[in-house]
Amino acid sequence: ARQDGTGCVFEGSFAEFHRQWAAGELFYGAWAPHLKSWDAAAGDPRVLFLRYEDMVSDLRPCVDAVVKHLNLPISPEKVSELMPTFSVQYMKANKERFQPISVTWKEGYEFVRKGVVG
């Protein structure tokens, strides 16, 4: 990986990226310490944990949990109206709104991928 002043650019294969990432050799650190850092937040009422697997299998209860957790004044009808904009298909069709700009991606890389578990 190199830093070019506009973000971090990884120029190797995915396998090499994964090896370096798991070993904590990349700019952002290792995965295991990152996960462990969330242990401190487990009892914090300001933190809501959502599992990707749950969002993929049934998104609506997850959205409802976020609305409740943040005490948002949004009606169930408005949530229903917004639900299509939370889909992977919508994000792919509007990728300019969802593609992070904090890093430089390799040519052809899609940040929003399949939206499946595994």
Coordinates of N, CA, C and O in Angstrom, one line a residue:
A1 N 0.8 -1.2 0.0 CA 0.0 0.0 0.0 C 0.9 1.2 0.0 O 2.0 1.2 0.5
R2 N 0.4 2.3 -0.6 CA 1.1 3.5 -0.6 C 0.1 4.6 -0.2 O -1.1 4.5 -0.5
Q3 N 0.6 5.7 0.3 CA -0.2 6.8 0.6 C 0.2 7.9 -0.4 O 1.4 8.2 -0.6
D4 N -0.8 8.4 -1.2 CA -0.4 9.4 -2.2 C -0.9 10.8 -1.9 O -1.0 11.7 -2.7
G5 N -1.3 11.1 -0.6 CA -1.8 12.4 -0.2 C -3.3 12.5 -0.3 O -3.8 13.5 0.3
T6 N -3.9 11.7 -1.1 CA -5.4 11.8 -1.2 C -6.1 10.6 -0.5 O -7.3 10.4 -0.5
G7 N -5.3 9.7 0.0 CA -5.8 8.5 0.7 C -4.8 7.3 0.6 O -3.7 7.5 0.1
C8 N -5.3 6.2 0.9 CA -4.4 5.0 0.9 C -4.8 4.2 -0.4 O -5.9 3.9 -0.6
V9 N -3.8 3.8 -1.2 CA -4.0 3.0 -2.4 C -3.3 1.7 -2.2 O -2.1 1.7 -2.0
F10 N -4.1 0.6 -2.3 CA -3.5 -0.7 -2.2 C -3.3 -1.2 -3.6 O -4.3 -1.2 -4.4
E11 N -2.1 -1.7 -4.0 CA -1.8 -2.0 -5.4 C -1.6 -3.5 -5.6 O -1.3 -3.9 -6.7
G12 N -1.8 -4.3 -4.5 CA -1.6 -5.8 -4.7 C -2.9 -6.5 -5.0 O -3.9 -5.9 -5.2
S13 N -2.8 -7.8 -4.8 CA -4.0 -8.7 -5.0 C -4.9 -8.7 -3.8 O -4.4 -8.2 -2.7
F14 N -6.1 -9.2 -3.9 CA -7.0 -9.2 -2.8 C -6.4 -10.2 -1.7 O -6.4 -9.9 -0.5
A15 N -5.8 -11.3 -2.2 CA -5.2 -12.2 -1.2 C -4.1 -11.6 -0.4 O -4.0 -11.8 0.8
E16 N -3.3 -10.8 -1.0 CA -2.2 -10.0 -0.3 C -2.8 -9.0 0.6 O -2.3 -8.8 1.7
F17 N -3.8 -8.3 0.1 CA -4.4 -7.3 1.0 C -5.0 -8.0 2.2 O -4.8 -7.5 3.3
H18 N -5.7 -9.1 2.0 CA -6.3 -9.8 3.2 C -5.2 -10.3 4.2 O -5.3 -10.1 5.4
R19 N -4.1 -10.8 3.6 CA -3.0 -11.2 4.5 C -2.5 -10.1 5.3 O -2.3 -10.2 6.5
Q20 N -2.2 -9.0 4.7 CA -1.6 -7.8 5.4 C -2.6 -7.2 6.3 O -2.2 -6.8 7.4
W21 N -3.9 -7.2 5.9 CA -4.9 -6.6 6.8 C -5.1 -7.5 8.1 O -5.1 -6.9 9.2
A22 N -5.1 -8.8 7.9 CA -5.3 -9.7 9.1 C -4.1 -9.6 10.0 O -4.2 -9.8 11.2
A23 N -2.9 -9.3 9.4 CA -1.7 -9.2 10.2 C -1.5 -7.9 10.8 O -0.6 -7.6 11.6
G24 N -2.4 -6.9 10.5 CA -2.2 -5.6 11.0 C -1.1 -4.8 10.4 O -0.7 -3.8 11.0
E25 N -0.8 -5.1 9.2 CA 0.3 -4.4 8.5 C -0.1 -3.3 7.6 O 0.7 -2.5 7.1
L26 N -1.4 -3.1 7.5 CA -1.9 -1.9 6.7 C -2.2 -0.7 7.6 O -2.2 -0.8 8.8
F27 N -2.4 0.4 6.9 CA -2.5 1.7 7.6 C -3.6 1.7 8.7 O -3.5 2.3 9.7
Y28 N -4.7 0.9 8.5 CA -5.8 0.9 9.4 C -5.7 -0.1 10.5 O -6.6 -0.1 11.4
G29 N -4.7 -0.9 10.5 CA -4.5 -1.9 11.6 C -5.2 -3.2 11.4 O -5.7 -3.5 10.3
A30 N -5.1 -4.1 12.4 CA -5.6 -5.5 12.3 C -7.1 -5.6 12.7 O -7.6 -4.7 13.5
W31 N -7.7 -6.6 12.2 CA -9.1 -6.8 12.5 C -9.4 -7.2 13.9 O -10.3 -6.7 14.5
A32 N -8.7 -8.2 14.5 CA -8.9 -8.7 15.8 C -8.9 -7.6 16.9 O -9.8 -7.5 17.7
P33 N -7.9 -6.7 16.9 CA -7.9 -5.6 17.9 C -9.1 -4.6 17.7 O -9.7 -4.1 18.6
H34 N -9.5 -4.5 16.4 CA -10.6 -3.6 16.1 C -11.9 -4.2 16.7 O -12.7 -3.5 17.4
L35 N -12.1 -5.5 16.5 CA -13.3 -6.1 17.1 C -13.2 -6.1 18.7 O -14.2 -5.8 19.3
K36 N -12.1 -6.3 19.2 CA -11.9 -6.3 20.7 C -12.2 -4.9 21.2 O -12.8 -4.8 22.3
S37 N -11.9 -3.9 20.5 CA -12.2 -2.5 21.0 C -13.7 -2.2 21.2 O -14.0 -1.4 21.9
W38 N -14.5 -3.0 20.5 CA -15.9 -2.8 20.7 C -16.5 -3.5 21.9 O -17.6 -3.2 22.3
D39 N -15.7 -4.3 22.6 CA -16.2 -4.9 23.9 C -16.5 -3.8 24.9 O -17.5 -4.0 25.6
A40 N -15.8 -2.7 24.9 CA -16.0 -1.7 25.9 C -17.4 -1.0 25.6 O -18.0 -0.4 26.5
A41 N -17.8 -1.1 24.3 CA -19.1 -0.4 24.0 C -20.3 -1.3 24.2 O -21.4 -0.8 24.1
A42 N -20.1 -2.5 24.5 CA -21.2 -3.5 24.6 C -22.3 -3.0 25.6 O -23.5 -3.2 25.4
G43 N -21.9 -2.4 26.7 CA -22.9 -2.0 27.7 C -23.3 -0.5 27.6 O -24.1 0.0 28.4
D44 N -22.8 0.2 26.6 CA -23.0 1.6 26.4 C -24.4 1.8 25.8 O -24.6 1.4 24.6
P45 N -25.3 2.5 26.4 CA -26.7 2.6 25.8 C -26.7 3.5 24.6 O -27.6 3.5 23.8
R46 N -25.6 4.2 24.3 CA -25.5 5.1 23.1 C -25.1 4.2 21.9 O -25.2 4.7 20.8
V47 N -24.7 3.0 22.1 CA -24.3 2.1 21.0 C -25.3 1.1 20.6 O -25.8 0.4 21.5
L48 N -25.6 1.0 19.3 CA -26.5 -0.1 18.8 C -25.7 -1.0 18.0 O -25.1 -0.5 17.0
F49 N -25.7 -2.3 18.3 CA -25.0 -3.2 17.5 C -26.0 -3.9 16.5 O -27.1 -4.3 16.9
L50 N -25.7 -3.9 15.2 CA -26.4 -4.6 14.2 C -25.5 -5.6 13.5 O -24.4 -5.2 13.2
R51 N -26.1 -6.7 13.2 CA -25.3 -7.7 12.4 C -25.6 -7.6 10.9 O -26.8 -7.5 10.5
Y52 N -24.6 -7.6 10.1 CA -24.8 -7.6 8.7 C -25.7 -8.7 8.2 O -26.6 -8.5 7.4
E53 N -25.5 -9.9 8.8 CA -26.4 -11.1 8.4 C -27.8 -10.8 8.7 O -28.7 -11.2 7.9
D54 N -28.1 -10.1 9.8 CA -29.5 -9.7 10.1 C -30.1 -8.7 9.1 O -31.2 -8.8 8.6
M55 N -29.2 -7.7 8.7 CA -29.6 -6.7 7.7 C -29.9 -7.3 6.4 O -30.9 -7.0 5.7
V56 N -29.1 -8.3 6.0 CA -29.3 -9.0 4.7 C -30.6 -9.8 4.7 O -31.3 -9.8 3.8
S57 N -30.8 -10.5 5.8 CA -31.9 -11.5 5.9 C -33.3 -10.8 6.1 O -34.3 -11.2 5.5
D58 N -33.3 -9.7 6.8 CA -34.6 -9.0 7.1 C -34.2 -7.5 7.5 O -34.1 -7.3 8.7
L59 N -34.1 -6.6 6.6 CA -33.7 -5.3 6.9 C -34.6 -4.4 7.7 O -34.2 -3.7 8.5
R60 N -35.9 -4.6 7.5 CA -36.9 -3.7 8.2 C -36.7 -3.7 9.7 O -36.7 -2.6 10.3
P61 N -36.6 -4.8 10.4 CA -36.5 -4.8 11.8 C -35.2 -4.0 12.2 O -35.1 -3.4 13.3
C62 N -34.2 -4.1 11.4 CA -32.9 -3.4 11.7 C -33.1 -1.9 11.6 O -32.6 -1.1 12.4
V63 N -33.8 -1.5 10.5 CA -34.1 -0.1 10.3 C -35.0 0.4 11.5 O -34.7 1.5 12.0
D64 N -36.0 -0.4 11.8 CA -36.8 0.0 13.0 C -36.0 0.2 14.3 O -36.3 1.1 15.0
A65 N -35.0 -0.7 14.5 CA -34.2 -0.6 15.7 C -33.4 0.7 15.6 O -33.2 1.3 16.7
V66 N -32.9 1.1 14.5 CA -32.1 2.3 14.4 C -33.0 3.5 14.6 O -32.6 4.4 15.4
V67 N -34.2 3.5 14.1 CA -35.1 4.6 14.3 C -35.5 4.7 15.8 O -35.4 5.8 16.4
K68 N -35.7 3.6 16.4 CA -36.0 3.6 17.9 C -34.8 4.1 18.7 O -34.9 4.9 19.6
H69 N -33.6 3.5 18.4 CA -32.4 3.8 19.1 C -32.1 5.3 19.1 O -31.6 5.9 20.0
L70 N -32.3 5.9 17.9 CA -32.0 7.3 17.7 C -33.1 8.2 18.1 O -33.0 9.5 18.0
N71 N -34.2 7.6 18.4 CA -35.4 8.4 18.8 C -35.8 9.3 17.7 O -36.1 10.5 17.9
L72 N -35.8 8.8 16.4 CA -36.2 9.6 15.3 C -37.7 9.8 15.1 O -38.4 8.8 15.3
P73 N -38.1 11.0 14.8 CA -39.6 11.2 14.7 C -40.0 10.8 13.3 O -40.4 11.6 12.5
I74 N -39.9 9.5 13.0 CA -40.3 9.0 11.6 C -41.4 7.9 11.8 O -41.2 7.0 12.6
S75 N -42.4 8.1 11.1 CA -43.6 7.2 11.2 C -43.2 5.9 10.5 O -42.4 5.8 9.6
P76 N -43.9 4.8 10.9 CA -43.7 3.5 10.2 C -44.0 3.6 8.7 O -43.3 3.0 7.9
E77 N -45.0 4.5 8.3 CA -45.3 4.7 6.9 C -44.1 5.3 6.2 O -43.8 5.0 5.0
K78 N -43.5 6.3 6.8 CA -42.3 7.0 6.2 C -41.2 6.0 6.0 O -40.5 6.0 5.0
V79 N -41.0 5.1 7.0 CA -39.9 4.1 6.9 C -40.2 3.2 5.7 O -39.3 2.9 5.0
S80 N -41.5 2.8 5.6 CA -41.9 1.9 4.5 C -41.6 2.6 3.1 O -41.1 2.0 2.2
E81 N -41.8 3.9 3.1 CA -41.5 4.7 1.9 C -40.0 4.7 1.6 O -39.6 4.7 0.4
L82 N -39.2 4.8 2.6 CA -37.8 4.9 2.4 C -37.1 3.6 2.2 O -36.0 3.5 1.7
M83 N -37.7 2.5 2.6 CA -37.1 1.2 2.5 C -36.4 0.8 1.2 O -35.3 0.3 1.1
P84 N -37.1 1.1 0.0 CA -36.4 0.8 -1.3 C -35.0 1.5 -1.4 O -34.2 1.0 -2.1
T85 N -34.9 2.7 -0.8 CA -33.6 3.4 -0.9 C -32.5 2.8 -0.1 O -31.3 3.2 -0.2
F86 N -32.8 1.8 0.7 CA -31.8 1.1 1.6 C -31.3 -0.2 0.9 O -30.5 -0.9 1.5
S87 N -31.8 -0.5 -0.3 CA -31.4 -1.8 -0.9 C -30.1 -1.7 -1.6 O -29.6 -0.6 -2.0
V88 N -29.4 -2.8 -1.8 CA -28.2 -2.9 -2.5 C -28.4 -2.5 -4.0 O -27.6 -1.8 -4.6
Q89 N -29.5 -2.8 -4.5 CA -29.8 -2.5 -5.9 C -29.9 -0.9 -6.1 O -29.4 -0.4 -7.0
Y90 N -30.5 -0.3 -5.1 CA -30.6 1.2 -5.1 C -29.2 1.8 -5.0 O -28.8 2.7 -5.7
M91 N -28.4 1.2 -4.1 CA -27.0 1.8 -3.9 C -26.2 1.6 -5.2 O -25.4 2.5 -5.6
K92 N -26.4 0.4 -5.8 CA -25.6 0.2 -7.1 C -26.1 1.2 -8.2 O -25.2 1.7 -9.0
A93 N -27.3 1.4 -8.2 CA -27.9 2.3 -9.3 C -27.5 3.8 -9.0 O -27.5 4.6 -9.9
N94 N -27.1 4.1 -7.8 CA -26.8 5.5 -7.4 C -25.4 5.5 -6.7 O -25.2 6.1 -5.6
K95 N -24.5 4.7 -7.2 CA -23.2 4.5 -6.5 C -22.4 5.8 -6.3 O -21.7 5.9 -5.3
E96 N -22.7 6.9 -7.0 CA -22.0 8.1 -6.8 C -22.3 8.7 -5.4 O -21.6 9.4 -4.8
R97 N -23.5 8.3 -4.9 CA -23.9 8.7 -3.5 C -23.4 7.9 -2.4 O -23.4 8.3 -1.3
F98 N -22.8 6.7 -2.7 CA -22.4 5.7 -1.7 C -20.9 5.4 -1.8 O -20.4 4.8 -0.8
Q99 N -20.3 5.7 -2.9 CA -18.8 5.3 -3.0 C -18.0 6.3 -2.1 O -18.1 7.5 -2.3
P100 N -17.3 5.7 -1.1 CA -16.5 6.6 -0.3 C -15.4 7.4 -1.1 O -14.9 6.8 -2.0
I101 N -15.2 8.6 -0.6 CA -14.2 9.4 -1.3 C -12.9 9.5 -0.5 O -12.0 10.2 -0.9
S102 N -12.8 8.9 0.7 CA -11.7 9.0 1.6 C -10.5 8.2 1.1 O -9.4 8.4 1.6
V103 N -10.7 7.3 0.2 CA -9.6 6.5 -0.4 C -9.7 6.5 -1.9 O -10.7 6.7 -2.4
T104 N -8.6 6.1 -2.5 CA -8.6 6.0 -4.0 C -8.7 4.5 -4.3 O -8.0 3.7 -3.8
W105 N -9.7 4.2 -5.1 CA -10.0 2.8 -5.4 C -9.3 2.4 -6.7 O -9.1 3.2 -7.6
K106 N -8.9 1.1 -6.8 CA -8.4 0.6 -8.1 C -9.4 0.7 -9.2 O -10.6 0.7 -8.9
E107 N -9.0 1.0 -10.4 CA -9.9 1.1 -11.5 C -10.8 -0.1 -11.6 O -10.4 -1.3 -11.5
G108 N -12.1 0.2 -11.7 CA -13.1 -0.9 -11.8 C -13.6 -1.5 -10.5 O -14.5 -2.3 -10.5
Y109 N -13.0 -1.0 -9.4 CA -13.5 -1.6 -8.1 C -14.8 -1.1 -7.7 O -15.1 0.1 -7.9
E110 N -15.7 -1.9 -7.2 CA -17.0 -1.6 -6.8 C -17.1 -1.6 -5.3 O -17.0 -2.7 -4.7
F111 N -17.3 -0.5 -4.6 CA -17.5 -0.5 -3.2 C -18.7 -1.3 -2.8 O -18.7 -2.1 -1.9
V112 N -19.9 -1.0 -3.4 CA -21.1 -1.7 -3.1 C -21.1 -2.9 -4.0 O -21.1 -2.9 -5.2
R113 N -21.0 -4.1 -3.4 CA -20.8 -5.3 -4.1 C -22.1 -6.1 -4.2 O -23.1 -5.6 -4.7
K114 N -22.1 -7.3 -3.7 CA -23.3 -8.2 -4.0 C -24.4 -8.0 -2.9 O -25.5 -8.4 -3.2
G115 N -24.1 -7.6 -1.7 CA -25.1 -7.6 -0.7 C -25.5 -8.9 -0.2 O -26.7 -9.1 0.2
V116 N -24.6 -9.8 -0.1 CA -24.9 -11.2 0.4 C -23.9 -11.5 1.5 O -22.9 -10.9 1.6
V117 N -24.3 -12.5 2.3 CA -23.4 -13.0 3.4 C -22.5 -14.0 2.9 O -22.9 -14.9 2.1
G118 N -21.2 -13.9 3.2 CA -20.3 -14.9 2.9 C -19.4 -14.6 1.7 O -19.4 -13.7 1.1

